[in-house]
Amino acid sequence: MQIVKLPKQNLDKFIKSLSKFGQIYAPIKKDANTSLFSKIEDSSQIDLGYNRTLLPPKKYLLPPIDSMFRFSAEAGYEEVEHGVDEKSILFGVHSCDIHGLRILDLVFSGRYVDNHYFTGRKNTSIIGLSCIPDDMCFCRSMGTDFVENGFDLFLSDIDQSYLVRIATSLGDDMVRASQSLFKEVGKEEIEKHKKKSNEMQKHFKTDIELYNLPEIMDLEYESKTWEEIGEKCLSCGSCSMVCPTCYCYDVFDELSLDGKTGERKTRWDSCLFEDYALVAGGTNFRSERSARVKNRYFHKHRGFVAQYGKPSCVGCGRCIQSCPAKINVVEVITKIRSDAYV
Ligand code: SF4
Ligand code: SF4
């Protein structure tokens, strides 16, 4: 992988030159405590030091509400314009969120390939950005604090400059389009990068032990801990809504008042919602909150591992930050592990 250096004073010019490659979306500050991915026009809008955005960048590839098609009695089915054919750039994506997109790629390329998702994915380039973990980040435990692929360029902060890893030919084109902004990397920059990487490790305050976790989950299927967490859970679904790897959605029809036309849409769903496992006839397979909480943890740390060989959690900490009941995935996993070793 080729590595070059981008002095920070050249970032603005580089962002301007990137606009030739598509509409840029990057993290911006909404208020003192909230950052979110948004359309940007110049680099001054970008919140380069953000921890985590409210919603992950998956919102551009799997929108919270999306249209599938329109229908009417006269015209039958009509396609809708989604904009997925337009080129876009997600700038400033952290390593954990790039891993989150890789997990969605796995899911949507499975038995039933989601062409709609992959059209958007193909037209979206990713420019990663290094970060400093806070006390809710546990990406190191999940092996997602570093990323080797799934991006076009990756910028690592080395104080006055960024080290830029070029991972694809598109990334190479982006650098070549403004070649004069980039410099060669020397020994000094490599040393700085190593120092910054070591410093980053010192910021981690939170770790979880993944060793034999799927087996522990099986052994603790009947643990009282699930009931205790179920007692606290409000079934609000926030943890799913903010999660970069949750992909469940519901399908519903929106009809015009005269009932002659309508639109079929998708909407993010959550396995924590009371009616998630409600089926025709009124049976609800997970009517208890404890069963729904347990299902979420089993899916991410047991079922997904069995199917894809890794958990569907990237340790971003968003669910910890957003849970109004203060349910913390790290504490839950630690408690389940301790239940198994009493
Ligand atoms: S489960 Fe929580 S920590 Fe893990 S990826 Fe989802 S939001 Fe992030
Ligand atoms: S965010 Fe917390 S309270 Fe809301 S559904 Fe998730 S675990 Fe339950």
Short mmCIF file of C-alpha atoms and ligand atoms in Angstrom, two decimals:
data_model
loop_
_atom_site.label_atom_id
_atom_site.label_comp_id
_atom_site.label_asym_id
_atom_site.label_seq_id
_atom_site.Cartn_x
_atom_site.Cartn_y
_atom_site.Cartn_z
CA MET A 1 0.00 0.00 0.00
CA GLN A 2 1.45 3.37 -1.00
CA ILE A 3 1.72 6.02 1.72
CA VAL A 4 2.08 9.77 1.16
CA LYS A 5 1.94 12.84 3.38
CA LEU A 6 -0.67 15.61 3.28
CA PRO A 7 0.37 18.73 5.24
CA LYS A 8 -2.66 19.99 7.18
CA GLN A 9 -2.49 23.41 5.54
CA ASN A 10 -3.30 21.63 2.24
CA LEU A 11 -6.40 19.87 3.55
CA ASP A 12 -8.81 22.58 2.40
CA LYS A 13 -7.43 22.51 -1.16
CA PHE A 14 -7.60 18.72 -1.15
CA ILE A 15 -11.25 18.76 -0.02
CA LYS A 16 -12.03 21.21 -2.83
CA SER A 17 -10.34 18.97 -5.38
CA LEU A 18 -12.26 15.96 -4.05
CA SER A 19 -15.56 17.53 -5.07
CA LYS A 20 -14.69 16.47 -8.67
CA PHE A 21 -15.18 12.88 -7.47
CA GLY A 22 -18.63 13.34 -5.96
CA GLN A 23 -20.68 15.04 -3.27
CA ILE A 24 -18.77 15.04 0.02
CA TYR A 25 -20.36 13.98 3.31
CA ALA A 26 -18.34 14.46 6.49
CA PRO A 27 -18.81 14.78 10.26
CA ILE A 28 -19.95 18.23 11.39
CA LYS A 29 -20.63 19.53 14.90
CA LYS A 30 -24.34 19.93 15.60
CA ASP A 31 -23.86 21.10 19.17
CA ALA A 32 -21.28 20.76 21.95
CA ASN A 33 -22.00 17.04 22.41
CA THR A 34 -23.25 15.92 19.02
CA SER A 35 -21.56 15.33 15.69
CA LEU A 36 -23.28 14.00 12.62
CA PHE A 37 -22.43 13.12 9.04
CA SER A 38 -23.73 15.81 6.72
CA LYS A 39 -23.22 17.25 3.23
CA ILE A 40 -20.30 19.69 3.29
CA GLU A 41 -18.96 22.29 0.88
CA ASP A 42 -15.59 23.13 2.45
CA SER A 43 -13.20 21.78 5.05
CA SER A 44 -14.00 24.44 7.69
CA GLN A 45 -17.31 22.66 8.30
CA ILE A 46 -15.67 19.33 9.16
CA ASP A 47 -15.38 18.26 12.79
CA LEU A 48 -12.02 16.51 12.44
CA GLY A 49 -11.74 15.61 16.14
CA TYR A 50 -15.13 13.95 16.61
CA ASN A 51 -15.48 10.80 18.72
CA ARG A 52 -18.57 9.21 17.24
CA THR A 53 -21.40 10.60 15.16
CA LEU A 54 -25.00 10.26 16.36
CA LEU A 55 -25.83 7.92 13.46
CA PRO A 56 -23.19 5.89 11.63
CA PRO A 57 -22.43 6.59 7.96
CA LYS A 58 -24.55 3.55 7.04
CA LYS A 59 -27.45 6.04 6.94
CA TYR A 60 -26.39 6.94 3.39
CA LEU A 61 -26.43 3.33 2.16
CA LEU A 62 -29.35 2.06 4.19
CA PRO A 63 -31.44 5.19 4.88
CA PRO A 64 -33.67 5.25 8.00
CA ILE A 65 -36.70 5.52 5.67
CA ASP A 66 -36.40 4.61 2.01
CA SER A 67 -38.76 4.21 -0.89
CA MET A 68 -38.96 0.87 -2.72
CA PHE A 69 -41.49 1.82 -5.41
CA ARG A 70 -44.72 3.74 -6.06
CA PHE A 71 -47.92 2.12 -7.18
CA SER A 72 -51.29 3.19 -8.54
CA ALA A 73 -54.37 1.48 -9.93
CA GLU A 74 -53.71 2.96 -13.39
CA ALA A 75 -49.92 2.78 -13.77
CA GLY A 76 -49.14 -0.29 -11.69
CA TYR A 77 -45.62 -0.18 -10.23
CA GLU A 78 -43.28 2.75 -10.85
CA GLU A 79 -39.63 2.98 -9.93
CA VAL A 80 -38.46 5.87 -7.77
CA GLU A 81 -35.27 7.89 -8.11
CA HIS A 82 -32.96 7.07 -5.20
CA GLY A 83 -29.84 8.96 -6.11
CA VAL A 84 -27.76 5.82 -5.51
CA ASP A 85 -26.24 6.30 -8.99
CA GLU A 86 -24.72 9.62 -7.93
CA LYS A 87 -21.09 9.56 -6.86
CA SER A 88 -20.46 10.45 -3.26
CA ILE A 89 -17.56 10.51 -0.81
CA LEU A 90 -17.79 9.69 2.88
CA PHE A 91 -14.92 11.68 4.35
CA GLY A 92 -13.58 11.19 7.88
CA VAL A 93 -14.95 7.71 8.57
CA HIS A 94 -13.37 6.08 11.61
CA SER A 95 -11.91 2.61 11.47
CA CYS A 96 -14.79 1.02 13.47
CA ASP A 97 -17.39 2.45 11.09
CA ILE A 98 -15.46 1.16 8.06
CA HIS A 99 -15.62 -2.28 9.72
CA GLY A 100 -19.35 -1.65 10.26
CA LEU A 101 -19.82 -1.14 6.52
CA ARG A 102 -17.82 -4.32 5.82
CA ILE A 103 -20.24 -6.21 8.05
CA LEU A 104 -23.22 -4.80 6.13
CA ASP A 105 -21.46 -5.85 2.89
CA LEU A 106 -21.29 -9.41 4.21
CA VAL A 107 -24.96 -9.46 5.10
CA PHE A 108 -26.24 -7.88 1.90
CA SER A 109 -24.06 -10.07 -0.33
CA GLY A 110 -25.39 -13.25 1.27
CA ARG A 111 -28.09 -15.58 0.03
CA TYR A 112 -30.21 -12.68 -1.27
CA VAL A 113 -27.95 -10.02 -2.77
CA ASP A 114 -29.27 -6.50 -2.19
CA ASN A 115 -28.52 -4.79 -5.50
CA HIS A 116 -29.93 -1.49 -4.30
CA TYR A 117 -27.46 -1.41 -1.40
CA PHE A 118 -24.52 -2.39 -3.62
CA THR A 119 -25.33 0.23 -6.28
CA GLY A 120 -25.00 2.89 -3.59
CA ARG A 121 -21.92 1.19 -2.15
CA LYS A 122 -20.19 1.07 -5.56
CA ASN A 123 -20.78 4.79 -6.01
CA THR A 124 -19.57 5.75 -2.55
CA SER A 125 -15.90 6.21 -1.86
CA ILE A 126 -14.58 6.09 1.67
CA ILE A 127 -11.88 8.30 3.12
CA GLY A 128 -10.98 7.13 6.61
CA LEU A 129 -9.64 9.23 9.47
CA SER A 130 -7.75 8.20 12.60
CA CYS A 131 -9.29 8.97 15.99
CA ILE A 132 -8.65 9.10 19.73
CA PRO A 133 -10.83 6.66 21.71
CA ASP A 134 -12.95 7.80 24.64
CA ASP A 135 -14.10 5.67 27.58
CA MET A 136 -17.01 4.19 25.59
CA CYS A 137 -14.85 2.90 22.72
CA PHE A 138 -13.92 -0.77 22.87
CA CYS A 139 -12.94 -1.23 19.23
CA ARG A 140 -9.54 -2.57 20.29
CA SER A 141 -11.24 -5.60 21.87
CA MET A 142 -13.28 -6.14 18.72
CA GLY A 143 -10.21 -5.89 16.46
CA THR A 144 -11.67 -2.86 14.67
CA ASP A 145 -9.31 -0.12 15.87
CA PHE A 146 -7.26 -0.64 12.72
CA VAL A 147 -8.50 -1.23 9.18
CA GLU A 148 -6.62 -2.69 6.23
CA ASN A 149 -9.26 -2.45 3.51
CA GLY A 150 -12.72 -1.11 2.78
CA PHE A 151 -11.48 2.45 2.12
CA ASP A 152 -9.98 4.38 -0.77
CA LEU A 153 -7.77 6.63 1.35
CA PHE A 154 -7.08 6.63 5.08
CA LEU A 155 -5.73 9.74 6.84
CA SER A 156 -3.76 9.28 10.06
CA ASP A 157 -3.10 12.40 12.09
CA ILE A 158 0.63 12.99 12.77
CA ASP A 159 0.29 16.54 14.22
CA GLN A 160 1.18 18.94 11.38
CA SER A 161 0.30 16.47 8.61
CA TYR A 162 -1.71 13.39 7.75
CA LEU A 163 -0.13 10.14 6.63
CA VAL A 164 -2.32 9.04 3.77
CA ARG A 165 -2.65 5.34 2.95
CA ILE A 166 -3.78 4.80 -0.64
CA ALA A 167 -5.78 1.59 -0.90
CA THR A 168 -7.52 1.68 -4.29
CA SER A 169 -7.01 3.02 -7.80
CA LEU A 170 -9.77 5.55 -7.11
CA GLY A 171 -7.83 6.72 -4.06
CA ASP A 172 -4.74 6.97 -6.25
CA ASP A 173 -6.71 9.09 -8.76
CA MET A 174 -7.80 11.39 -5.93
CA VAL A 175 -4.20 11.94 -4.87
CA ARG A 176 -2.94 12.35 -8.44
CA ALA A 177 -5.67 14.93 -9.15
CA SER A 178 -3.92 17.26 -6.68
CA GLN A 179 -0.44 15.74 -6.63
CA SER A 180 1.30 19.01 -5.65
CA LEU A 181 -0.52 18.98 -2.28
CA PHE A 182 1.13 15.71 -1.25
CA LYS A 183 4.71 15.07 -0.14
CA GLU A 184 6.86 11.99 0.17
CA VAL A 185 6.94 10.21 3.51
CA GLY A 186 10.30 10.10 5.26
CA LYS A 187 11.71 8.39 8.33
CA GLU A 188 10.59 11.26 10.56
CA GLU A 189 6.93 10.86 9.58
CA ILE A 190 7.05 7.09 10.08
CA GLU A 191 8.46 7.63 13.59
CA LYS A 192 5.72 10.18 14.35
CA HIS A 193 3.08 7.77 13.14
CA LYS A 194 4.42 5.01 15.39
CA LYS A 195 4.44 7.43 18.34
CA LYS A 196 0.85 8.54 17.64
CA SER A 197 -0.31 4.91 17.34
CA ASN A 198 1.25 4.11 20.71
CA GLU A 199 -0.37 7.19 22.25
CA MET A 200 -3.74 6.11 20.88
CA GLN A 201 -3.43 2.77 22.68
CA LYS A 202 -3.00 4.61 25.99
CA HIS A 203 -6.40 6.28 25.58
CA PHE A 204 -8.30 2.99 25.68
CA LYS A 205 -10.10 2.63 29.00
CA THR A 206 -12.56 -0.10 28.04
CA ASP A 207 -11.95 -3.68 26.96
CA ILE A 208 -14.03 -6.82 26.75
CA GLU A 209 -12.84 -10.40 26.69
CA LEU A 210 -14.11 -12.22 23.59
CA TYR A 211 -12.42 -15.55 24.26
CA ASN A 212 -15.03 -18.40 24.01
CA LEU A 213 -17.85 -15.85 24.31
CA PRO A 214 -20.19 -17.80 21.96
CA GLU A 215 -19.85 -20.85 24.21
CA ILE A 216 -20.43 -18.75 27.33
CA MET A 217 -23.56 -17.27 25.73
CA ASP A 218 -24.87 -20.80 25.13
CA LEU A 219 -24.08 -21.86 28.70
CA GLU A 220 -25.73 -18.75 30.10
CA TYR A 221 -28.85 -18.88 27.95
CA GLU A 222 -31.00 -19.23 31.06
CA SER A 223 -29.00 -16.75 33.15
CA LYS A 224 -31.01 -14.47 35.47
CA THR A 225 -28.90 -11.60 34.10
CA TRP A 226 -31.15 -11.45 31.01
CA GLU A 227 -34.18 -10.87 33.25
CA GLU A 228 -32.36 -8.18 35.21
CA ILE A 229 -31.44 -6.34 32.02
CA GLY A 230 -34.98 -6.88 30.66
CA GLU A 231 -36.33 -5.16 33.81
CA LYS A 232 -34.27 -2.06 32.99
CA CYS A 233 -34.76 -2.00 29.20
CA LEU A 234 -37.39 0.46 27.91
CA SER A 235 -37.69 -1.22 24.49
CA CYS A 236 -37.03 2.17 22.90
CA GLY A 237 -34.81 0.66 20.18
CA SER A 238 -32.21 3.47 20.37
CA CYS A 239 -29.40 0.93 20.61
CA SER A 240 -30.40 -0.55 17.24
CA MET A 241 -31.05 2.80 15.58
CA VAL A 242 -27.52 4.08 16.27
CA CYS A 243 -25.70 0.81 15.60
CA PRO A 244 -23.47 0.68 12.49
CA THR A 245 -24.08 -3.05 12.07
CA CYS A 246 -27.85 -3.35 12.70
CA TYR A 247 -29.63 -3.88 9.40
CA CYS A 248 -33.22 -4.93 10.18
CA TYR A 249 -35.93 -2.97 8.46
CA ASP A 250 -39.68 -3.10 8.22
CA VAL A 251 -41.69 -2.75 5.00
CA PHE A 252 -44.89 -0.69 4.95
CA ASP A 253 -47.26 0.96 2.46
CA GLU A 254 -48.15 4.65 2.58
CA LEU A 255 -51.48 5.19 0.81
CA SER A 256 -52.94 8.42 -0.53
CA LEU A 257 -56.17 9.58 1.12
CA ASP A 258 -58.30 8.32 -1.78
CA GLY A 259 -56.49 4.98 -1.64
CA LYS A 260 -55.69 5.05 -5.37
CA THR A 261 -51.94 5.57 -5.19
CA GLY A 262 -49.28 4.67 -2.71
CA GLU A 263 -45.65 4.12 -1.97
CA ARG A 264 -43.96 1.05 -0.50
CA LYS A 265 -41.23 2.02 1.91
CA THR A 266 -38.66 0.54 4.24
CA ARG A 267 -38.02 1.82 7.76
CA TRP A 268 -35.29 0.81 10.24
CA ASP A 269 -36.65 -1.72 12.69
CA SER A 270 -35.33 -2.91 16.05
CA CYS A 271 -35.46 -6.37 17.59
CA LEU A 272 -36.02 -4.54 20.90
CA PHE A 273 -39.43 -3.24 19.77
CA GLU A 274 -42.35 -5.08 21.37
CA ASP A 275 -43.97 -6.00 18.04
CA TYR A 276 -40.74 -7.10 16.29
CA ALA A 277 -41.53 -10.82 16.63
CA LEU A 278 -45.31 -10.42 16.45
CA VAL A 279 -46.77 -12.59 13.69
CA ALA A 280 -50.18 -13.06 12.06
CA GLY A 281 -52.64 -14.57 14.53
CA GLY A 282 -51.27 -12.47 17.39
CA THR A 283 -48.46 -14.74 18.56
CA ASN A 284 -45.39 -12.87 19.74
CA PHE A 285 -42.28 -15.02 19.89
CA ARG A 286 -40.47 -12.49 22.07
CA SER A 287 -43.13 -10.71 24.09
CA GLU A 288 -40.87 -10.43 27.17
CA ARG A 289 -38.33 -7.60 27.22
CA SER A 290 -35.71 -9.97 28.63
CA ALA A 291 -36.16 -12.25 25.60
CA ARG A 292 -35.67 -9.33 23.23
CA VAL A 293 -32.55 -8.06 25.00
CA LYS A 294 -31.14 -11.58 25.03
CA ASN A 295 -31.92 -11.96 21.34
CA ARG A 296 -29.94 -8.82 20.50
CA TYR A 297 -26.86 -10.05 22.37
CA PHE A 298 -27.17 -13.57 20.98
CA HIS A 299 -27.48 -12.30 17.46
CA LYS A 300 -24.41 -10.08 17.70
CA HIS A 301 -22.10 -12.27 19.75
CA ARG A 302 -23.33 -15.81 19.07
CA GLY A 303 -25.37 -16.24 15.87
CA PHE A 304 -23.35 -13.83 13.74
CA VAL A 305 -20.10 -15.47 14.85
CA ALA A 306 -21.47 -18.89 13.85
CA GLN A 307 -22.54 -17.60 10.44
CA TYR A 308 -19.77 -15.16 9.53
CA GLY A 309 -16.89 -15.99 11.87
CA LYS A 310 -16.92 -12.70 13.78
CA PRO A 311 -19.31 -10.69 15.99
CA SER A 312 -21.53 -8.03 14.46
CA CYS A 313 -20.32 -5.41 16.91
CA VAL A 314 -17.45 -3.04 16.15
CA GLY A 315 -17.12 -1.51 19.62
CA CYS A 316 -18.14 2.01 18.56
CA GLY A 317 -19.86 2.73 21.90
CA ARG A 318 -22.92 4.35 20.31
CA CYS A 319 -25.38 2.03 22.07
CA ILE A 320 -23.73 2.84 25.41
CA GLN A 321 -24.02 6.55 24.76
CA SER A 322 -27.63 6.43 23.56
CA CYS A 323 -29.27 4.01 26.02
CA PRO A 324 -31.62 5.95 28.34
CA ALA A 325 -31.60 3.01 30.79
CA LYS A 326 -27.79 3.03 30.95
CA ILE A 327 -27.52 -0.55 29.70
CA ASN A 328 -23.90 -0.98 28.73
CA VAL A 329 -22.84 -3.75 26.34
CA VAL A 330 -19.43 -4.04 27.99
CA GLU A 331 -20.97 -4.50 31.44
CA VAL A 332 -23.53 -6.99 30.12
CA ILE A 333 -20.89 -9.18 28.47
CA THR A 334 -18.65 -8.98 31.53
CA LYS A 335 -21.57 -10.00 33.76
CA ILE A 336 -22.55 -12.94 31.53
CA ARG A 337 -18.92 -14.10 31.56
CA SER A 338 -18.80 -13.84 35.35
CA ASP A 339 -22.10 -15.82 35.59
CA ALA A 340 -20.37 -18.66 33.74
CA TYR A 341 -17.42 -18.77 36.12
CA VAL A 342 -19.12 -18.64 39.54
S1 SF4 B 1 -23.62 -3.05 19.49
FE1 SF4 B 1 -23.16 -1.00 20.31
S2 SF4 B 1 -20.92 -0.88 20.41
FE2 SF4 B 1 -21.43 -2.63 19.10
S3 SF4 B 1 -21.42 -1.79 17.01
FE3 SF4 B 1 -23.54 -1.65 17.74
S4 SF4 B 1 -23.73 0.40 18.64
FE4 SF4 B 1 -21.52 -0.02 18.40
S1 SF4 B 2 -31.39 1.70 24.09
FE1 SF4 B 2 -31.36 0.70 26.12
S2 SF4 B 2 -33.47 0.94 26.86
FE2 SF4 B 2 -33.53 1.35 24.66
S3 SF4 B 2 -33.99 -0.69 23.75
FE3 SF4 B 2 -31.76 -0.50 23.76
S4 SF4 B 2 -31.13 -1.49 25.69
FE4 SF4 B 2 -33.34 -1.07 25.87
#
